[in-house]
């Protein structure tokens, strides 16, 4: 058993906002580190300067913070292995690439973009559409393996543009054991001579990634399945340097709700759900919506994400981040792609909303409400509405009558329930209400039942009328709680106004 401390990293490229698949990768890294008393760090992989998007790094940090899964080492966070942004480590990579050249494991290639295009075209004409720079073709290209040594030295001295390519061994099986996928074996004849170091003086992702994972003493590489094809090259690079190889775990893809393909950044707003943790506006002003701004609680979002590709092996579905950190193991991560389910996501949000105390919800509701309201009122609203809301904002829209008098009356209730004698019936009930003391839900409930009994009529004939007058709606929380909340005076006034308005509607109908 190795005693190497667990150190894992999330290594996003700042090429845009963080997709929820990226958040899941960060989450699994976070959970794995917590579970194993390890360290979770973030490294920004920005070696591809052409794909750099301003604001993306800040977005990523802000999103992780909102999710509550902050790394403990990273840009702006400190740590002994920095800098944690690859462009700030720029000068560190070249010697590693040159070391491989010196050891005949890599070579300088001077081919221009036109040279490469020409080779591809020629190959295509000969019926080989997938030309690669590899162990066979490299010998007919312009590189330090084919050109005379003095010419190479001269070109380098004269500053001729070059890249450094991996000298992929011929017909060699690369094997490694992935913690999720088991043994992976790839023959090097299927791999090309990847560029390790570019003409702009920057390493490619592959070189920078493994140099940094080595220097940052990463024990486990937990990342998305899309990087699985790169893993054999990475293994070969570790071997070429003679370094210990971290354990790999390639996470399953996140699929569209119908299981048809990868969940892409365009799917979200098209199919009516966010795919980003927080809002992102592109430089062209296009908005991609985020879970935060849609009103999701970070706990609900994280809980949902944890289940996209992992399960605890029990029927429990609601887990706090702390609980997840206790039970998470990579051996319960599935190989198969995980279908994103927007309904289930809303379900998680509902569960989280319901599990919060009225006091806690009241403080959140306060932020959504413009008019002045007491904490007590807000708490009552939350108490009444929380079973009927998915988001805090629903309490304001669904329970609009708790904030203001109704301005309209549900048409179908008016048509179906408001009869000739309804005015008289409601006036009688108002008289009874007048005498209820104290005017609280229990007393209103008792009085209401007694009223029904005295009239010999069922609840279904009276309660909808009562609700209609007080709230304008056909459904909602307990009428006794609503009346207590509104108070006797306001309740009676609403009933009076309601009776007039509904009768008017009847006349006009
Ligand atoms: N920079 C890569 C990305 O953007 C990281 C892949 C890895 O974790 O090795 O996903």
Coordinates of C-alpha atoms and ligand atoms in Angstrom, one line a residue:
X1 CA 0.0 0.0 0.0
X2 CA 1.3 3.4 -0.9
X3 CA 1.4 5.9 1.8
X4 CA 1.5 8.9 -0.5
X5 CA -0.8 11.6 0.8
X6 CA -3.9 12.1 -1.3
X7 CA -3.5 15.3 -3.5
X8 CA -6.0 15.9 -6.2
X9 CA -6.5 18.8 -8.6
X10 CA -9.2 20.4 -10.7
X11 CA -7.5 21.7 -13.8
X12 CA -9.9 23.8 -15.8
X13 CA -8.9 25.7 -18.9
X14 CA -10.2 29.3 -18.8
X15 CA -11.9 29.0 -22.2
X16 CA -15.3 30.0 -21.0
X17 CA -17.7 29.4 -18.1
X18 CA -17.6 26.2 -16.2
X19 CA -20.1 23.7 -17.5
X20 CA -21.9 21.6 -14.9
X21 CA -19.9 18.6 -16.0
X22 CA -16.8 20.6 -14.9
X23 CA -18.4 21.3 -11.6
X24 CA -19.1 17.6 -11.1
X25 CA -15.4 16.9 -11.8
X26 CA -14.5 19.5 -9.2
X27 CA -17.0 18.1 -6.8
X28 CA -15.7 14.5 -7.1
X29 CA -12.2 15.7 -6.6
X30 CA -13.3 17.7 -3.6
X31 CA -15.2 14.7 -2.1
X32 CA -12.4 12.3 -2.8
X33 CA -9.9 14.6 -1.0
X34 CA -12.2 15.1 2.0
X35 CA -12.9 11.4 2.3
X36 CA -9.2 10.6 2.2
X37 CA -7.9 13.5 4.4
X38 CA -6.2 14.8 1.3
X39 CA -5.8 18.1 -0.4
X40 CA -7.9 19.5 -3.2
X41 CA -6.2 22.1 -5.4
X42 CA -7.1 24.1 -8.5
X43 CA -4.7 24.7 -11.3
X44 CA -5.6 26.9 -14.2
X45 CA -4.5 25.4 -17.5
X46 CA -4.1 28.4 -19.8
X47 CA -1.3 27.3 -22.1
X48 CA -3.5 27.6 -25.2
X49 CA -3.5 31.4 -25.4
X50 CA -5.7 31.4 -28.5
X51 CA -8.6 30.0 -26.5
X52 CA -8.2 32.2 -23.4
X53 CA -11.4 34.0 -22.4
X54 CA -11.2 37.0 -20.1
X55 CA -13.2 36.6 -17.0
X56 CA -13.4 32.8 -17.2
X57 CA -10.9 32.2 -14.3
X58 CA -12.8 34.6 -12.0
X59 CA -16.1 32.9 -13.1
X60 CA -14.7 29.4 -12.2
X61 CA -13.5 30.5 -8.7
X62 CA -16.8 32.3 -8.0
X63 CA -18.8 29.3 -9.1
X64 CA -16.8 26.9 -6.9
X65 CA -17.3 29.3 -4.0
X66 CA -21.0 29.4 -4.6
X67 CA -21.1 25.6 -4.7
X68 CA -19.1 25.4 -1.4
X69 CA -16.4 23.3 -2.9
X70 CA -13.4 25.6 -2.7
X71 CA -10.0 24.1 -3.1
X72 CA -7.4 24.9 -0.4
X73 CA -4.5 25.6 -2.9
X74 CA -4.7 27.6 -6.0
X75 CA -4.4 31.1 -7.5
X76 CA -5.2 33.6 -4.7
X77 CA -5.5 30.8 -2.2
X78 CA -1.9 30.1 -1.4
X79 CA -0.1 26.7 -1.2
X80 CA 3.4 25.5 -1.5
X81 CA 3.3 24.3 -5.1
X82 CA 2.5 27.5 -6.9
X83 CA 2.1 29.3 -9.1
X84 CA -1.1 27.6 -9.9
X85 CA -1.7 29.3 -13.2
X86 CA 0.3 27.6 -16.0
X87 CA 1.0 30.8 -17.9
X88 CA 2.8 32.0 -14.8
X89 CA 4.9 28.8 -14.9
X90 CA 5.8 29.3 -18.5
X91 CA 9.6 29.2 -18.1
X92 CA 9.5 25.9 -16.3
X93 CA 8.4 23.6 -19.0
X94 CA 11.0 24.1 -21.8
X95 CA 13.9 22.2 -20.0
X96 CA 11.6 19.2 -19.6
X97 CA 10.8 19.1 -23.3
X98 CA 14.5 19.5 -24.1
X99 CA 15.4 16.8 -21.7
X100 CA 13.3 14.4 -23.7
X101 CA 14.9 15.5 -26.9
X102 CA 18.4 15.0 -25.4
X103 CA 17.3 11.4 -24.4
X104 CA 15.9 10.7 -27.9
X105 CA 12.3 10.5 -26.6
X106 CA 11.2 13.6 -28.4
X107 CA 12.5 15.6 -31.4
X108 CA 12.4 19.1 -33.0
X109 CA 10.1 19.4 -35.9
X110 CA 10.3 22.3 -38.4
X111 CA 7.4 21.6 -40.6
X112 CA 5.3 24.6 -41.4
X113 CA 1.5 24.5 -41.4
X114 CA 1.7 24.4 -45.2
X115 CA 4.0 21.4 -45.1
X116 CA 1.5 19.6 -42.9
X117 CA -1.4 20.5 -45.0
X118 CA 0.3 19.2 -48.1
X119 CA 1.0 15.9 -46.5
X120 CA -2.6 15.6 -45.4
X121 CA -3.8 16.4 -48.9
X122 CA -1.5 13.9 -50.5
X123 CA -2.6 11.2 -48.1
X124 CA -6.2 12.0 -48.8
X125 CA -5.7 11.7 -52.5
X126 CA -4.1 8.3 -51.9
X127 CA -7.2 7.2 -49.9
X128 CA -5.9 7.8 -46.4
X129 CA -8.1 10.5 -44.9
X130 CA -6.5 10.5 -41.4
X131 CA -2.9 11.3 -42.0
X132 CA -0.9 11.5 -38.8
X133 CA 2.5 12.6 -37.8
X134 CA 3.7 9.3 -36.4
X135 CA 6.4 6.7 -36.2
X136 CA 6.0 5.9 -39.9
X137 CA 5.4 9.4 -41.5
X138 CA 7.9 11.2 -39.3
X139 CA 10.8 9.9 -41.4
X140 CA 9.6 11.9 -44.5
X141 CA 9.1 15.1 -42.6
X142 CA 11.4 18.0 -41.7
X143 CA 12.7 17.3 -38.2
X144 CA 15.7 16.6 -36.2
X145 CA 15.4 12.9 -36.9
X146 CA 15.6 13.4 -40.7
X147 CA 17.8 16.5 -41.1
X148 CA 21.5 16.5 -40.7
X149 CA 22.6 17.4 -37.2
X150 CA 24.5 20.6 -38.2
X151 CA 21.5 21.8 -40.2
X152 CA 19.3 21.3 -37.1
X153 CA 21.8 23.2 -34.9
X154 CA 21.9 26.0 -37.4
X155 CA 18.1 26.3 -37.7
X156 CA 17.8 26.4 -33.9
X157 CA 20.5 29.0 -33.7
X158 CA 18.8 31.1 -36.3
X159 CA 15.6 31.0 -34.5
X160 CA 13.7 29.0 -37.1
X161 CA 10.2 28.2 -35.7
X162 CA 9.9 24.6 -34.4
X163 CA 7.8 22.4 -32.2
X164 CA 8.9 19.6 -30.0
X165 CA 7.1 16.3 -30.7
X166 CA 6.9 13.1 -28.7
X167 CA 8.8 10.3 -30.4
X168 CA 6.0 7.7 -30.0
X169 CA 7.5 4.2 -29.6
X170 CA 6.5 1.8 -32.3
X171 CA 4.2 -1.1 -31.6
X172 CA 4.2 -0.9 -27.8
X173 CA 1.3 -1.7 -25.6
X174 CA 0.6 1.1 -23.0
X175 CA -1.3 -0.2 -20.0
X176 CA -2.7 1.4 -17.0
X177 CA -5.5 0.6 -14.5
X178 CA -8.2 3.2 -14.4
X179 CA -10.0 3.3 -11.0
X180 CA -13.3 3.5 -12.8
X181 CA -12.8 1.7 -16.1
X182 CA -10.3 -1.0 -15.1
X183 CA -7.4 -2.0 -17.3
X184 CA -6.9 0.2 -20.4
X185 CA -4.5 -1.1 -23.1
X186 CA -3.6 1.0 -26.1
X187 CA -1.1 0.2 -28.8
X188 CA 1.2 3.0 -29.7
X189 CA 0.7 2.4 -33.4
X190 CA -2.6 4.1 -32.8
X191 CA -1.1 7.2 -31.3
X192 CA 0.6 10.1 -33.1
X193 CA 3.7 12.1 -32.3
X194 CA 1.9 14.7 -30.2
X195 CA 3.3 18.2 -30.0
X196 CA 4.7 18.7 -26.5
X197 CA 6.1 22.2 -26.9
X198 CA 4.8 24.8 -29.3
X199 CA 6.4 27.4 -31.5
X200 CA 5.0 30.2 -29.2
X201 CA 7.3 29.0 -26.4
X202 CA 4.5 27.5 -24.5
X203 CA 4.1 23.8 -23.6
X204 CA 1.0 22.0 -24.9
X205 CA -1.7 20.8 -22.5
X206 CA -0.1 17.3 -22.4
X207 CA 3.4 18.4 -21.3
X208 CA 2.3 21.1 -18.9
X209 CA -0.3 18.8 -17.4
X210 CA 2.0 15.9 -16.5
X211 CA 4.9 18.2 -15.5
X212 CA 2.6 20.0 -13.1
X213 CA 0.9 16.9 -11.8
X214 CA 4.3 15.6 -11.0
X215 CA 5.6 18.8 -9.4
X216 CA 2.4 19.3 -7.5
X217 CA 2.6 15.7 -6.2
X218 CA -0.8 14.8 -7.5
X219 CA -1.7 11.3 -6.4
X220 CA -5.0 10.8 -8.3
X221 CA -6.0 12.3 -11.6
X222 CA -9.8 12.5 -11.5
X223 CA -11.2 14.0 -14.7
X224 CA -13.7 13.7 -17.5
X225 CA -13.9 10.8 -19.9
X226 CA -13.0 13.1 -22.8
X227 CA -9.4 12.9 -21.5
X228 CA -9.2 9.1 -21.6
X229 CA -7.7 9.1 -25.1
X230 CA -4.9 11.4 -23.8
X231 CA -4.1 9.1 -20.8
X232 CA -1.8 6.6 -22.7
X233 CA 0.4 9.5 -23.9
X234 CA 0.5 10.8 -20.3
X235 CA 1.5 7.4 -19.0
X236 CA 4.3 7.3 -21.6
X237 CA 5.4 10.7 -20.6
X238 CA 5.6 9.8 -17.0
X239 CA 7.6 6.7 -18.0
X240 CA 9.9 8.8 -20.2
X241 CA 10.7 11.0 -17.3
X242 CA 11.0 8.1 -14.9
X243 CA 8.3 9.5 -12.6
X244 CA 5.7 7.8 -10.5
X245 CA 2.4 7.6 -12.3
X246 CA -0.7 9.0 -10.5
X247 CA -3.8 6.8 -10.4
X248 CA -6.3 7.7 -13.0
X249 CA -10.1 7.9 -12.7
X250 CA -12.0 9.0 -15.8
X251 CA -15.5 10.1 -15.0
X252 CA -18.5 9.2 -17.2
X253 CA -20.0 11.8 -19.6
X254 CA -23.0 13.8 -18.7
X255 CA -25.7 13.1 -21.3
X256 CA -28.7 15.0 -22.5
X257 CA -32.0 14.1 -20.8
X258 CA -33.0 11.8 -23.7
X259 CA -29.6 10.0 -23.5
X260 CA -28.8 11.2 -27.0
X261 CA -25.3 12.6 -26.8
X262 CA -23.2 14.8 -24.6
X263 CA -24.9 17.6 -22.6
X264 CA -23.5 20.6 -24.3
X265 CA -23.5 24.3 -23.3
X266 CA -26.1 25.0 -25.9
X267 CA -28.6 22.4 -24.7
X268 CA -29.5 24.1 -21.5
X269 CA -31.3 27.2 -22.5
X270 CA -32.6 25.4 -25.5
X271 CA -34.2 22.6 -23.4
X272 CA -35.2 24.9 -20.6
X273 CA -32.7 24.3 -17.9
X274 CA -29.3 25.8 -17.0
X275 CA -26.1 23.9 -17.7
X276 CA -23.9 26.4 -15.9
X277 CA -23.7 27.0 -12.1
X278 CA -24.0 30.7 -12.4
X279 CA -25.0 33.2 -15.1
X280 CA -22.5 33.9 -17.8
X281 CA -22.7 36.6 -20.4
X282 CA -20.4 36.3 -23.4
X283 CA -18.5 39.2 -24.8
X284 CA -21.2 39.4 -27.5
X285 CA -23.7 39.9 -24.7
X286 CA -25.3 36.5 -25.0
X287 CA -26.6 35.2 -21.7
X288 CA -26.3 31.6 -20.5
X289 CA -28.4 31.1 -17.4
X290 CA -27.1 29.6 -14.2
X291 CA -28.5 27.6 -11.3
X292 CA -27.7 30.3 -8.8
X293 CA -29.7 33.0 -10.6
X294 CA -32.6 30.6 -11.3
X295 CA -33.0 30.3 -7.5
X296 CA -31.4 26.9 -6.8
X297 CA -29.7 26.3 -3.5
X298 CA -26.1 25.3 -3.9
X299 CA -26.7 22.3 -1.7
X300 CA -29.5 21.1 -4.0
X301 CA -27.4 21.6 -7.1
X302 CA -24.4 19.8 -5.6
X303 CA -26.6 16.9 -4.3
X304 CA -28.1 16.5 -7.8
X305 CA -24.6 16.6 -9.4
X306 CA -23.2 14.0 -7.0
X307 CA -25.8 11.6 -8.3
X308 CA -24.9 12.1 -11.9
X309 CA -22.5 9.2 -12.2
X310 CA -22.3 8.0 -8.6
X311 CA -24.7 6.4 -6.1
X312 CA -24.3 5.6 -2.4
X313 CA -25.5 2.0 -2.8
X314 CA -28.5 2.7 -0.6
X315 CA -31.9 4.4 -1.2
X316 CA -30.9 7.6 0.5
X317 CA -30.9 10.5 -1.9
X318 CA -30.6 13.6 0.2
X319 CA -27.0 14.3 1.3
X320 CA -25.3 17.4 2.6
X321 CA -21.8 18.1 1.3
X322 CA -20.4 16.8 4.6
X323 CA -22.4 13.6 4.3
X324 CA -21.3 13.2 0.7
X325 CA -17.7 13.6 1.9
X326 CA -18.1 10.7 4.3
X327 CA -19.6 8.2 1.9
X328 CA -18.1 9.1 -1.5
X329 CA -15.9 6.4 -3.1
X330 CA -14.7 6.2 -6.7
X331 CA -15.6 2.5 -6.9
X332 CA -19.3 3.6 -6.8
X333 CA -18.8 5.8 -9.9
X334 CA -20.3 4.3 -13.0
X335 CA -18.6 3.8 -16.4
X336 CA -21.8 4.5 -18.2
X337 CA -22.8 8.1 -19.2
X338 CA -25.1 9.8 -16.7
X339 CA -28.4 11.2 -18.1
X340 CA -29.1 14.7 -16.8
X341 CA -32.7 14.9 -15.4
X342 CA -34.2 18.4 -15.1
X343 CA -37.2 17.1 -13.2
X344 CA -35.1 15.4 -10.7
X345 CA -33.1 18.5 -10.3
X346 CA -36.2 20.5 -9.4
X347 CA -37.1 17.7 -7.0
X348 CA -33.8 18.1 -5.2
X349 CA -34.5 21.8 -5.0
X350 CA -37.9 21.2 -3.5
X351 CA -36.6 18.9 -0.9
X352 CA -34.0 21.4 0.1
X353 CA -36.5 24.2 0.3
X354 CA -38.9 22.1 2.5
X355 CA -36.1 21.0 4.8
X356 CA -35.2 24.6 5.7
X357 CA -36.8 26.2 8.8
X358 CA -39.4 28.9 8.4
X359 CA -36.9 31.4 10.0
X360 CA -34.2 30.6 7.5
X361 CA -36.5 30.8 4.5
X362 CA -37.9 34.1 5.8
X363 CA -34.5 35.7 5.7
X364 CA -34.2 34.5 2.0
X365 CA -37.7 35.6 1.2
X366 CA -36.9 39.1 2.6
X367 CA -34.4 39.5 -0.2
X368 CA -37.1 38.9 -2.8
X369 CA -39.7 41.2 -1.3
X370 CA -39.9 44.9 -2.1
X371 CA -42.5 46.0 0.4
X372 CA -41.7 46.3 4.1
X373 CA -42.8 43.2 6.0
X374 CA -42.1 42.0 9.5
X375 CA -40.0 38.9 10.1
X376 CA -43.1 37.3 11.6
X377 CA -45.2 37.9 8.5
X378 CA -42.4 36.5 6.3
X379 CA -42.1 33.5 8.5
X380 CA -45.8 32.9 8.3
X381 CA -45.7 33.1 4.5
X382 CA -42.8 30.6 4.4
X383 CA -44.7 28.3 6.7
X384 CA -47.8 28.4 4.5
X385 CA -46.0 28.3 1.1
X386 CA -43.0 26.0 1.5
X387 CA -44.8 22.8 0.5
X388 CA -46.1 24.5 -2.6
X389 CA -42.9 26.2 -3.8
X390 CA -39.8 25.0 -5.5
X391 CA -37.9 28.3 -5.4
X392 CA -38.2 31.1 -2.9
X393 CA -39.5 33.3 -5.7
X394 CA -42.5 31.0 -6.1
X395 CA -43.7 32.1 -2.7
X396 CA -44.0 35.6 -4.1
X397 CA -45.7 34.6 -7.4
X398 CA -47.9 31.7 -6.1
X399 CA -48.7 33.5 -2.9
X400 CA -49.2 36.9 -4.4
X401 CA -52.4 37.3 -2.3
X402 CA -50.3 37.2 0.9
X403 CA -48.7 40.4 -0.2
X404 CA -51.6 42.3 -1.7
X405 CA -55.3 42.0 -2.1
X406 CA -56.4 40.0 -5.1
X407 CA -57.1 41.9 -8.2
X408 CA -58.7 39.0 -10.1
X409 CA -60.8 36.0 -9.2
X410 CA -60.2 32.5 -10.6
X411 CA -62.7 32.1 -13.4
X412 CA -63.4 28.4 -13.1
X413 CA -64.1 28.6 -9.4
X414 CA -66.5 31.6 -10.0
X415 CA -68.3 29.6 -12.8
X416 CA -68.5 26.3 -11.0
X417 CA -68.9 27.3 -7.3
X418 CA -70.5 30.7 -7.0
X419 CA -74.2 30.1 -6.8
X420 CA -77.4 32.2 -6.3
X421 CA -77.2 31.8 -2.5
X422 CA -73.4 32.3 -2.2
X423 CA -73.6 35.9 -1.2
X424 CA -76.0 35.1 1.6
X425 CA -73.9 32.2 2.7
X426 CA -70.7 34.2 2.7
X427 CA -72.4 37.0 4.6
X428 CA -73.4 34.5 7.3
X429 CA -69.9 33.2 7.5
X430 CA -68.6 36.8 7.8
X431 CA -70.9 37.4 10.7
X432 CA -69.5 34.3 12.4
X433 CA -66.0 35.4 11.7
X434 CA -66.7 38.8 13.3
X435 CA -67.2 37.0 16.6
X436 CA -64.2 34.7 16.6
X437 CA -61.8 35.6 19.4
X438 CA -58.9 35.3 19.4
X439 CA -58.9 35.3 15.6
X440 CA -56.5 32.4 15.1
X441 CA -56.4 29.4 12.8
X442 CA -57.6 26.9 15.4
X443 CA -60.6 29.0 16.4
X444 CA -61.5 29.8 12.8
X445 CA -61.3 26.1 11.9
X446 CA -63.6 25.2 14.8
X447 CA -66.1 28.0 13.9
X448 CA -66.0 27.0 10.2
X449 CA -66.8 23.3 10.9
X450 CA -69.7 24.4 13.3
X451 CA -71.0 26.7 10.5
X452 CA -71.0 23.8 8.0
X453 CA -72.8 21.6 10.4
X454 CA -75.4 24.2 11.2
X455 CA -76.1 24.6 7.5
X456 CA -75.9 20.9 6.8
X457 CA -73.6 21.5 3.8
X458 CA -70.2 20.0 2.9
X459 CA -66.8 21.6 2.9
X460 CA -66.6 21.5 -0.9
X461 CA -69.5 23.9 -1.2
X462 CA -68.1 26.6 1.1
X463 CA -64.4 26.5 1.4
X464 CA -63.7 27.3 -2.3
X465 CA -65.9 30.4 -2.0
X466 CA -64.1 31.5 1.1
X467 CA -60.8 31.0 -0.7
X468 CA -61.9 32.7 -3.8
X469 CA -62.9 35.9 -1.8
X470 CA -59.8 36.0 0.3
X471 CA -57.2 35.0 -2.3
X472 CA -58.8 35.2 -5.7
X473 CA -57.5 31.6 -6.4
X474 CA -58.9 28.1 -6.5
X475 CA -56.1 26.4 -4.5
X476 CA -53.5 27.1 -1.9
X477 CA -52.6 26.5 1.7
X478 CA -54.9 26.3 4.7
X479 CA -57.6 28.9 4.6
X480 CA -57.6 29.1 8.4
X481 CA -53.9 29.9 8.4
X482 CA -54.4 32.4 5.6
X483 CA -57.2 34.2 7.5
X484 CA -55.2 34.3 10.7
X485 CA -52.3 35.7 8.8
X486 CA -54.4 38.4 7.2
X487 CA -56.2 39.2 10.5
X488 CA -59.9 39.7 11.1
X489 CA -60.2 43.1 9.7
X490 CA -58.4 42.5 6.4
X491 CA -60.1 39.1 5.9
X492 CA -63.6 40.7 6.3
X493 CA -62.7 43.6 4.0
X494 CA -61.4 41.2 1.4
X495 CA -64.6 39.2 1.6
X496 CA -66.7 42.2 1.2
X497 CA -64.7 43.4 -1.8
X498 CA -64.7 39.9 -3.2
X499 CA -68.4 39.4 -3.0
X500 CA -69.0 42.7 -4.9
X501 CA -66.3 41.8 -7.5
X502 CA -67.5 38.2 -8.1
X503 CA -71.2 39.2 -8.4
X504 CA -70.1 41.8 -10.9
X505 CA -68.3 39.1 -12.8
X506 CA -71.4 37.0 -12.8
X507 CA -73.5 39.8 -14.1
X508 CA -71.0 40.4 -16.9
X509 CA -70.7 36.8 -17.8
Ligands
LIG1 N1 -7.3 21.5 -18.7 C1 -8.0 20.2 -18.9 C2 -9.5 20.6 -19.0 O1 -9.7 21.7 -19.4 C3 -7.7 19.3 -17.8 C4 -7.8 17.9 -18.0 C5 -7.2 17.2 -16.9 O2 -7.8 17.2 -15.8 O3 -6.1 16.6 -17.0 O4 -10.4 19.9 -18.7

